[in-house]
CSV table of C-alpha atoms and ligand atoms in Angstrom, one decimal:
chain,number,residue,atom,x,y,z
J,19,MET,CA,-122.3,-9.4,-18.3
J,20,GLN,CA,-122.0,-11.9,-15.5
J,21,PHE,CA,-118.4,-11.9,-14.6
J,22,THR,CA,-118.3,-14.5,-11.8
J,23,GLY,CA,-117.4,-17.9,-13.2
J,24,SER,CA,-117.3,-16.6,-16.9
J,25,HIS,CA,-114.5,-17.2,-19.4
J,26,ILE,CA,-113.0,-14.1,-20.9
J,27,LEU,CA,-112.4,-15.0,-24.4
J,28,SER,CA,-113.2,-12.1,-26.7
J,29,ILE,CA,-114.2,-8.5,-26.6
J,30,ASN,CA,-117.3,-9.3,-28.2
J,31,GLN,CA,-118.5,-10.4,-24.8
J,32,PHE,CA,-118.3,-6.9,-23.3
J,33,GLU,CA,-120.8,-4.1,-23.2
J,34,GLN,CA,-119.8,-0.4,-22.3
J,35,GLN,CA,-121.0,-0.9,-18.8
J,36,ASP,CA,-118.9,-4.1,-18.1
J,37,VAL,CA,-115.9,-2.1,-19.1
J,38,GLU,CA,-116.7,0.8,-17.0
J,39,TYR,CA,-117.2,-1.5,-14.0
J,40,LEU,CA,-114.0,-3.4,-14.7
J,41,PHE,CA,-112.1,-0.1,-14.8
J,42,LYS,CA,-113.5,0.9,-11.5
J,43,VAL,CA,-112.4,-2.3,-10.0
J,44,ALA,CA,-109.0,-1.8,-11.5
J,45,ASP,CA,-108.7,1.7,-10.0
J,46,ALA,CA,-109.3,0.2,-6.7
J,47,MET,CA,-106.4,-2.1,-7.2
J,48,GLN,CA,-103.8,0.6,-7.2
J,49,PRO,CA,-102.9,0.6,-3.6
J,50,TYR,CA,-102.2,-3.1,-3.7
J,51,ALA,CA,-100.1,-2.8,-7.0
J,52,GLN,CA,-98.2,0.1,-5.4
J,53,ARG,CA,-97.5,-2.1,-2.3
J,54,GLU,CA,-99.1,0.5,0.0
J,55,LYS,CA,-101.1,-2.4,1.4
J,56,ARG,CA,-101.6,-6.1,0.7
J,57,THR,CA,-104.6,-8.3,0.4
J,58,ARG,CA,-105.0,-12.1,0.8
J,59,VAL,CA,-108.3,-12.3,-0.8
J,60,LEU,CA,-107.3,-15.1,-3.0
J,61,ASP,CA,-105.2,-16.8,-0.5
J,62,GLY,CA,-105.4,-20.5,-1.4
J,63,ALA,CA,-106.4,-20.0,-4.8
J,64,ILE,CA,-104.3,-21.4,-7.7
J,65,LEU,CA,-103.8,-19.7,-11.3
J,66,GLY,CA,-102.9,-22.0,-14.1
J,67,ASN,CA,-100.7,-19.8,-16.4
J,68,LEU,CA,-100.5,-21.6,-19.6
J,69,PHE,CA,-98.4,-20.0,-22.3
J,70,PHE,CA,-97.8,-22.0,-25.4
J,71,GLU,CA,-96.3,-19.0,-27.1
J,72,PRO,CA,-93.5,-16.6,-26.3
J,73,SER,CA,-94.7,-14.0,-23.8
J,74,THR,CA,-92.8,-11.7,-21.3
J,75,ARG,CA,-95.2,-9.1,-19.9
J,76,THR,CA,-98.5,-10.7,-20.4
J,77,ARG,CA,-97.3,-14.0,-18.6
J,78,VAL,CA,-95.5,-12.1,-15.8
J,79,SER,CA,-98.3,-9.6,-15.2
J,80,PHE,CA,-101.0,-12.2,-15.0
J,81,GLY,CA,-98.9,-14.0,-12.6
J,82,CYS,CA,-98.1,-10.9,-10.5
J,83,ALA,CA,-101.8,-9.8,-10.6
J,84,PHE,CA,-102.7,-13.0,-9.1
J,85,ASN,CA,-100.0,-13.0,-6.6
J,86,LEU,CA,-100.9,-9.4,-5.5
J,87,LEU,CA,-104.3,-10.7,-4.7
J,88,GLY,CA,-102.8,-13.4,-2.4
J,89,GLY,CA,-103.0,-16.3,-4.9
J,90,HIS,CA,-100.5,-18.7,-6.2
J,91,VAL,CA,-99.3,-19.3,-9.7
J,92,ARG,CA,-98.5,-22.6,-11.5
J,93,GLU,CA,-97.0,-22.1,-14.9
J,94,THR,CA,-96.5,-24.0,-18.2
J,95,THR,CA,-94.4,-21.9,-20.7
J,96,ASP,CA,-93.7,-24.0,-23.6
J,97,ILE,CA,-95.4,-26.5,-25.8
J,98,LYS,CA,-92.1,-28.5,-25.8
J,99,THR,CA,-92.2,-28.9,-22.0
J,100,SER,CA,-96.0,-29.8,-21.8
J,101,SER,CA,-97.7,-33.1,-22.8
J,102,ILE,CA,-99.2,-31.3,-25.8
J,103,SER,CA,-95.8,-32.2,-27.3
J,104,LYS,CA,-96.7,-35.9,-26.9
J,105,GLY,CA,-99.9,-35.5,-28.7
J,106,GLU,CA,-102.3,-34.6,-25.9
J,107,SER,CA,-105.5,-32.8,-27.1
J,108,LEU,CA,-106.5,-29.4,-25.9
J,109,TYR,CA,-109.6,-31.2,-24.5
J,110,ASP,CA,-107.5,-33.6,-22.2
J,111,THR,CA,-105.1,-30.7,-21.1
J,112,ALA,CA,-108.1,-28.5,-20.2
J,113,ARG,CA,-109.7,-31.2,-18.1
J,114,VAL,CA,-106.5,-31.9,-16.2
J,115,ILE,CA,-105.3,-28.3,-15.5
J,116,SER,CA,-108.7,-27.1,-14.7
J,117,GLY,CA,-108.8,-29.9,-12.1
J,118,TYR,CA,-105.6,-28.2,-10.4
J,119,SER,CA,-106.5,-24.5,-10.7
J,120,ASP,CA,-109.3,-22.1,-9.9
J,121,VAL,CA,-108.7,-20.0,-12.9
J,122,ILE,CA,-106.6,-20.3,-16.1
J,123,ALA,CA,-104.9,-17.8,-18.3
J,124,MET,CA,-103.9,-19.2,-21.5
J,125,ARG,CA,-102.0,-18.2,-24.7
J,126,HIS,CA,-101.7,-20.3,-27.8
J,127,PRO,CA,-100.6,-19.7,-31.4
J,128,VAL,CA,-103.9,-21.0,-33.1
J,129,ALA,CA,-106.9,-18.7,-33.4
J,130,GLY,CA,-109.9,-20.2,-31.6
J,131,SER,CA,-107.7,-22.6,-29.4
J,132,VAL,CA,-108.4,-20.7,-26.2
J,133,GLU,CA,-112.2,-20.9,-26.8
J,134,GLU,CA,-111.8,-24.6,-27.6
J,135,PHE,CA,-109.9,-25.2,-24.6
J,136,SER,CA,-112.3,-23.3,-22.4
J,137,ARG,CA,-115.3,-25.6,-23.6
J,138,ALA,CA,-113.5,-28.4,-21.7
J,139,SER,CA,-112.4,-26.4,-18.7
J,140,ARG,CA,-114.0,-26.7,-15.3
J,141,VAL,CA,-112.8,-23.2,-14.3
J,142,PRO,CA,-112.9,-19.8,-15.9
J,143,VAL,CA,-110.4,-19.4,-18.7
J,144,ILE,CA,-109.0,-16.0,-19.7
J,145,ASN,CA,-107.7,-15.6,-23.2
J,146,ALA,CA,-104.0,-14.2,-23.1
J,147,GLY,CA,-103.8,-14.2,-26.8
J,148,ASP,CA,-104.9,-16.8,-29.5
J,149,GLY,CA,-102.9,-16.5,-32.6
J,150,PRO,CA,-103.7,-13.5,-34.6
J,151,SER,CA,-107.3,-13.6,-33.4
J,152,GLU,CA,-107.8,-11.7,-30.0
J,153,HIS,CA,-106.0,-10.4,-26.9
J,154,PRO,CA,-108.9,-9.0,-24.8
J,155,SER,CA,-106.9,-8.2,-21.6
J,156,GLN,CA,-104.4,-6.2,-23.6
J,157,ALA,CA,-107.3,-4.2,-25.2
J,158,LEU,CA,-108.8,-3.3,-21.9
J,159,LEU,CA,-105.4,-2.2,-20.5
J,160,ASP,CA,-104.9,-0.1,-23.8
J,161,LEU,CA,-108.2,1.6,-23.4
J,162,TYR,CA,-107.7,2.0,-19.7
J,163,THR,CA,-104.3,3.6,-20.5
J,164,ILE,CA,-105.8,5.9,-23.3
J,165,ARG,CA,-108.2,7.3,-20.8
J,166,LYS,CA,-105.7,7.9,-18.1
J,167,GLU,CA,-103.4,9.5,-20.5
J,168,LEU,CA,-105.9,11.8,-21.9
J,169,GLY,CA,-107.3,12.7,-18.6
J,170,ILE,CA,-110.8,11.3,-19.4
J,171,GLN,CA,-112.9,10.3,-16.5
J,172,GLU,CA,-116.0,9.1,-18.4
J,173,PRO,CA,-116.5,6.8,-21.5
J,174,VAL,CA,-114.3,7.9,-24.4
J,175,ALA,CA,-116.0,9.8,-27.3
J,176,SER,CA,-114.7,11.3,-30.5
J,177,LEU,CA,-111.4,9.9,-30.0
J,178,ARG,CA,-108.9,9.9,-32.8
J,179,ILE,CA,-106.5,7.0,-32.9
J,180,ALA,CA,-104.0,5.8,-35.5
J,181,MET,CA,-103.1,2.3,-35.5
J,182,VAL,CA,-99.7,1.6,-37.3
J,183,GLY,CA,-97.9,-1.6,-38.6
J,184,ASP,CA,-98.8,-5.2,-39.0
J,185,LEU,CA,-102.7,-4.7,-38.6
J,186,LYS,CA,-103.5,-8.0,-40.3
J,187,HIS,CA,-101.8,-10.4,-37.9
J,188,GLY,CA,-101.8,-8.1,-34.8
J,189,ARG,CA,-104.4,-9.5,-32.2
J,190,THR,CA,-103.9,-6.4,-29.9
J,191,VAL,CA,-105.2,-4.0,-32.7
J,192,HIS,CA,-108.0,-6.5,-33.5
J,193,SER,CA,-109.3,-6.5,-29.9
J,194,LEU,CA,-108.7,-2.8,-29.3
J,195,SER,CA,-110.5,-1.7,-32.3
J,196,LYS,CA,-113.5,-3.8,-31.3
J,197,LEU,CA,-113.4,-2.5,-27.9
J,198,LEU,CA,-113.5,1.1,-29.1
J,199,CYS,CA,-116.5,0.2,-31.1
J,200,LEU,CA,-118.3,0.2,-27.9
J,201,TYR,CA,-118.0,4.0,-27.6
J,202,ARG,CA,-119.3,6.9,-29.7
J,203,ASN,CA,-117.7,8.5,-32.9
J,204,ILE,CA,-114.3,7.1,-33.0
J,205,HIS,CA,-111.9,8.1,-35.8
J,206,PHE,CA,-109.7,5.3,-36.8
J,207,THR,CA,-106.7,5.8,-39.1
J,208,LEU,CA,-105.3,2.5,-40.1
J,209,VAL,CA,-101.7,2.8,-41.3
J,210,SER,CA,-100.1,-0.4,-42.9
J,211,PRO,CA,-98.6,-1.9,-45.9
J,212,ARG,CA,-101.5,-2.9,-48.1
J,213,GLU,CA,-100.7,-6.6,-47.5
J,214,LEU,CA,-100.9,-6.2,-43.8
J,215,CYS,CA,-104.1,-4.2,-43.6
J,216,MET,CA,-106.7,-4.6,-41.0
J,217,PRO,CA,-108.9,-7.6,-41.9
J,218,ALA,CA,-112.0,-6.5,-43.9
J,219,GLU,CA,-114.5,-7.9,-41.6
J,220,ILE,CA,-113.1,-5.8,-38.6
J,221,VAL,CA,-113.2,-2.6,-40.9
J,222,ASP,CA,-116.8,-3.4,-41.9
J,223,TYR,CA,-117.7,-3.8,-38.3
J,224,LEU,CA,-116.2,-0.5,-37.2
J,225,ARG,CA,-118.0,1.3,-40.1
J,226,SER,CA,-121.3,-0.6,-39.4
J,227,LYS,CA,-121.1,0.8,-35.8
J,228,GLY,CA,-121.0,4.5,-37.3
J,229,HIS,CA,-117.2,5.1,-36.8
J,230,SER,CA,-115.1,6.6,-39.2
J,231,VAL,CA,-112.2,4.6,-40.8
J,232,VAL,CA,-109.4,5.7,-42.9
J,233,GLU,CA,-107.0,3.2,-44.4
J,234,THR,CA,-103.6,4.4,-45.7
J,235,ASP,CA,-100.1,3.2,-46.4
J,236,ASN,CA,-98.9,6.8,-46.0
J,237,MET,CA,-97.4,7.1,-42.5
J,238,GLN,CA,-97.0,10.9,-42.6
J,239,THR,CA,-100.5,11.9,-43.3
J,240,GLY,CA,-101.7,8.9,-41.0
J,241,LEU,CA,-99.9,10.4,-38.1
J,242,ASN,CA,-101.9,13.8,-38.4
J,243,ASN,CA,-104.3,15.0,-36.0
J,244,ASN,CA,-104.7,12.0,-33.6
J,245,ASP,CA,-105.2,11.9,-29.9
J,246,THR,CA,-103.1,8.6,-29.7
J,247,VAL,CA,-100.8,6.7,-32.0
J,248,TYR,CA,-100.7,2.9,-31.5
J,249,LEU,CA,-97.7,1.3,-33.2
J,250,THR,CA,-97.1,-2.5,-33.5
J,251,ARG,CA,-94.5,-4.8,-34.5
J,252,ILE,CA,-94.4,-6.8,-37.7
J,253,GLN,CA,-95.6,-10.2,-36.3
J,254,GLU,CA,-92.9,-12.2,-38.0
J,255,GLU,CA,-94.0,-15.4,-36.2
J,256,ARG,CA,-97.2,-15.4,-38.2
J,257,PHE,CA,-95.5,-15.3,-41.6
J,258,SER,CA,-94.9,-18.6,-43.4
J,259,ASN,CA,-91.6,-17.5,-44.6
J,260,GLN,CA,-89.3,-15.0,-42.9
J,261,SER,CA,-88.1,-13.3,-45.9
J,262,GLU,CA,-91.7,-12.0,-46.5
J,263,ALA,CA,-91.7,-10.5,-43.0
J,264,ASP,CA,-88.3,-8.8,-43.9
J,265,LEU,CA,-90.1,-7.0,-46.6
J,266,TYR,CA,-92.1,-5.0,-44.1
J,267,ARG,CA,-89.8,-4.4,-41.1
J,268,GLY,CA,-88.8,-0.9,-40.8
J,269,ARG,CA,-91.3,0.4,-43.3
J,270,PHE,CA,-93.2,2.5,-40.6
J,271,ARG,CA,-91.2,4.0,-37.9
J,272,LEU,CA,-91.8,6.5,-35.2
J,273,ASN,CA,-88.9,8.7,-33.9
J,274,GLN,CA,-88.6,12.2,-32.4
J,275,GLU,CA,-88.2,13.9,-35.7
J,276,ILE,CA,-91.1,12.2,-37.3
J,277,TYR,CA,-93.3,12.8,-34.3
J,278,THR,CA,-92.4,16.6,-34.0
J,279,ALA,CA,-93.0,16.9,-37.8
J,280,HIS,CA,-96.2,15.0,-38.2
J,281,CYS,CA,-98.1,14.4,-34.7
J,282,LYS,CA,-100.1,16.9,-33.1
J,283,PRO,CA,-98.4,18.0,-29.7
J,284,ASN,CA,-99.1,15.6,-26.8
J,285,THR,CA,-100.2,12.8,-29.1
J,286,VAL,CA,-100.1,9.8,-26.7
J,287,ILE,CA,-97.6,7.2,-28.0
J,288,MET,CA,-98.6,3.6,-27.4
J,289,HIS,CA,-97.2,0.1,-28.3
J,290,PRO,CA,-98.4,-3.3,-26.7
J,291,LEU,CA,-94.6,-4.2,-26.7
J,292,PRO,CA,-92.4,-6.0,-27.3
J,293,ARG,CA,-91.0,-3.2,-29.7
J,294,ASP,CA,-88.6,-4.6,-32.2
J,295,SER,CA,-85.4,-2.6,-31.4
J,296,ARG,CA,-83.3,-4.3,-34.1
J,297,ALA,CA,-81.8,-1.7,-36.4
J,298,GLU,CA,-83.7,-3.0,-39.4
J,299,ALA,CA,-87.1,-2.7,-37.6
J,300,ASN,CA,-87.1,-0.1,-35.0
J,301,GLU,CA,-90.8,0.9,-35.3
J,302,LEU,CA,-90.6,2.9,-32.1
J,303,ASP,CA,-87.3,4.6,-31.6
J,304,ASN,CA,-85.4,5.0,-28.3
J,305,ASP,CA,-84.9,8.6,-28.9
J,306,LEU,CA,-88.5,9.0,-27.7
J,307,ASN,CA,-87.8,7.2,-24.4
J,308,GLN,CA,-87.8,10.5,-22.3
J,309,HIS,CA,-90.8,12.0,-24.2
J,310,PRO,CA,-93.6,12.8,-21.8
J,311,SER,CA,-96.3,11.3,-24.3
J,312,LEU,CA,-94.6,8.1,-24.5
J,313,ALA,CA,-97.1,5.8,-22.6
J,314,ILE,CA,-95.7,2.3,-23.1
J,315,PHE,CA,-94.4,1.8,-19.6
J,316,ARG,CA,-97.6,3.1,-18.0
J,317,GLN,CA,-99.4,0.8,-20.3
J,318,THR,CA,-97.6,-2.3,-18.9
J,319,ASP,CA,-98.0,-1.0,-15.3
J,320,ASN,CA,-101.8,-0.6,-16.0
J,321,GLY,CA,-101.9,-4.4,-17.2
J,322,VAL,CA,-101.4,-5.5,-13.7
J,323,LEU,CA,-104.4,-3.5,-12.5
J,324,ILE,CA,-106.6,-4.7,-15.3
J,325,ARG,CA,-105.4,-8.4,-14.8
J,326,MET,CA,-106.2,-8.0,-11.1
J,327,ALA,CA,-109.5,-6.6,-11.8
J,328,LEU,CA,-110.3,-9.6,-14.2
J,329,PHE,CA,-109.2,-12.2,-11.5
J,330,ALA,CA,-111.3,-10.5,-8.7
J,331,LEU,CA,-114.3,-10.4,-11.0
J,332,THR,CA,-114.1,-13.8,-12.6
J,333,LEU,CA,-113.6,-15.3,-9.1
J,334,GLY,CA,-116.3,-13.2,-7.6
J,335,VAL,CA,-114.3,-11.2,-5.1
J,336,ALA,CA,-114.3,-7.7,-6.4
J,337,GLU,CA,-116.1,-6.4,-3.5
J,338,GLU,CA,-114.1,-8.4,-0.8
J,339,VAL,CA,-110.6,-7.3,-1.7
J,340,HIS,CA,-110.5,-4.9,1.2
J,341,LYS,CA,-111.7,-7.1,3.8
J,342,HIS,CA,-108.4,-9.0,3.7
J,343,VAL,CA,-106.0,-6.3,4.0
J,344,GLU,CA,-102.6,-6.3,5.8
J,345,ALA,CA,-99.7,-3.8,6.1
J,346,VAL,CA,-96.6,-4.0,3.9
J,347,SER,CA,-93.5,-4.3,6.0
J,348,TRP,CA,-90.8,-4.1,3.3
J,349,PHE,CA,-89.1,-1.2,1.5
J,350,THR,CA,-91.4,-0.1,-1.3
J,351,ALA,CA,-90.4,2.1,-4.2
J,352,LYS,CA,-93.0,4.2,-5.9
J,353,ARG,CA,-93.4,2.4,-9.1
J,354,PHE,CA,-96.8,3.1,-10.6
J,355,ARG,CA,-96.7,6.7,-11.6
J,356,ASN,CA,-99.6,8.8,-12.9
J,357,PRO,CA,-99.1,10.2,-16.4
J,358,PRO,CA,-97.5,13.6,-16.5
J,359,PRO,CA,-100.1,16.6,-16.7
J,360,ILE,CA,-101.0,17.3,-20.2
J,361,PRO,CA,-99.5,20.7,-21.1
J,362,THR,CA,-102.0,23.3,-22.1
D,23,NCD,C1,-98.5,-8.6,-28.1
D,23,NCD,C2,-99.1,-9.9,-28.3
D,23,NCD,O1,-98.4,-11.0,-27.8
D,23,NCD,O2,-99.9,-10.1,-29.0
D,23,NCD,N1,-97.7,-8.5,-26.9
D,23,NCD,C3,-98.3,-8.4,-25.7
D,23,NCD,O3,-99.1,-9.3,-25.4
D,23,NCD,N2,-98.1,-7.4,-25.0
D,23,NCD,C4,-97.9,-8.0,-29.2
D,23,NCD,C5,-96.7,-8.6,-30.0
D,23,NCD,O4,-96.3,-9.5,-29.6
D,23,NCD,O5,-96.3,-7.8,-30.9
């Protein structure tokens, strides 16, 4: 794939070699994310960070990633404060904002909207989540995390992953399963209420690529014998009525006791976050916060590296980053930690 100047809209655009290259570029971003040194390779460039749906880590990490490359960020965070609330079309917004920016990251509640926007944009657009459809940068950081947590240097193969929760509306699991499809012999266990199962076209696609897929609504058997368990929140904002979402909250939970009883030791615990920590939901309990296999905050750290890599590649400076380096003069805490060694 030709990264420079391209939109990043869907995992379908990627081949295995593109992912491997992106991960190499992400690895090289570590010293900048760690504040060991700084680069000004994107000094003067502007990111249009358009978030028409709630977001904390995706929005902030796209912004920080751009800042860490020396670029500047302009943000719109709400449909109510943008002209879209006055009836402006995505086409017009795209023409305008792409005149102000060098690259755009965009999140919107409607599936396909980011792609529609990108057709009118004059600069590369990165999909930061379009409704229930896709979230490619999250899938890339998830796979990057899986590899690091499991200590795998080369492309993953024969990975066993359980995806748990709202698999119908969860764009993170849609993109991650498509991304894993690029690799060999993946075993998917899809744990959800029947009404919230993974869309049939995605399950068919996984099977058509030769992967094994087990669908179940039994959490205990679903947790057995995986390398990674990927939990998700009930996506309440996608339900037309809240009382329907209430039916599913809290149905599938992971806590210390359930983990010890049903997961293989060292199973990596992931979640795209936010986890719903309200008592009635609590799909990932705080009692696992100190567990060495809990990868959720290493996942969020890795998001910065992946998003730096995406910007460097789409703006064609991946090989230039180190030519614009300066020292860091302020106090820097060690914040990006490697996963703990896997006990043998
Ligand atoms: C996810 C999303 O927005 O799809 N969050 C994220 O980007 N890390 C998952 C979610 O909201 O449940």
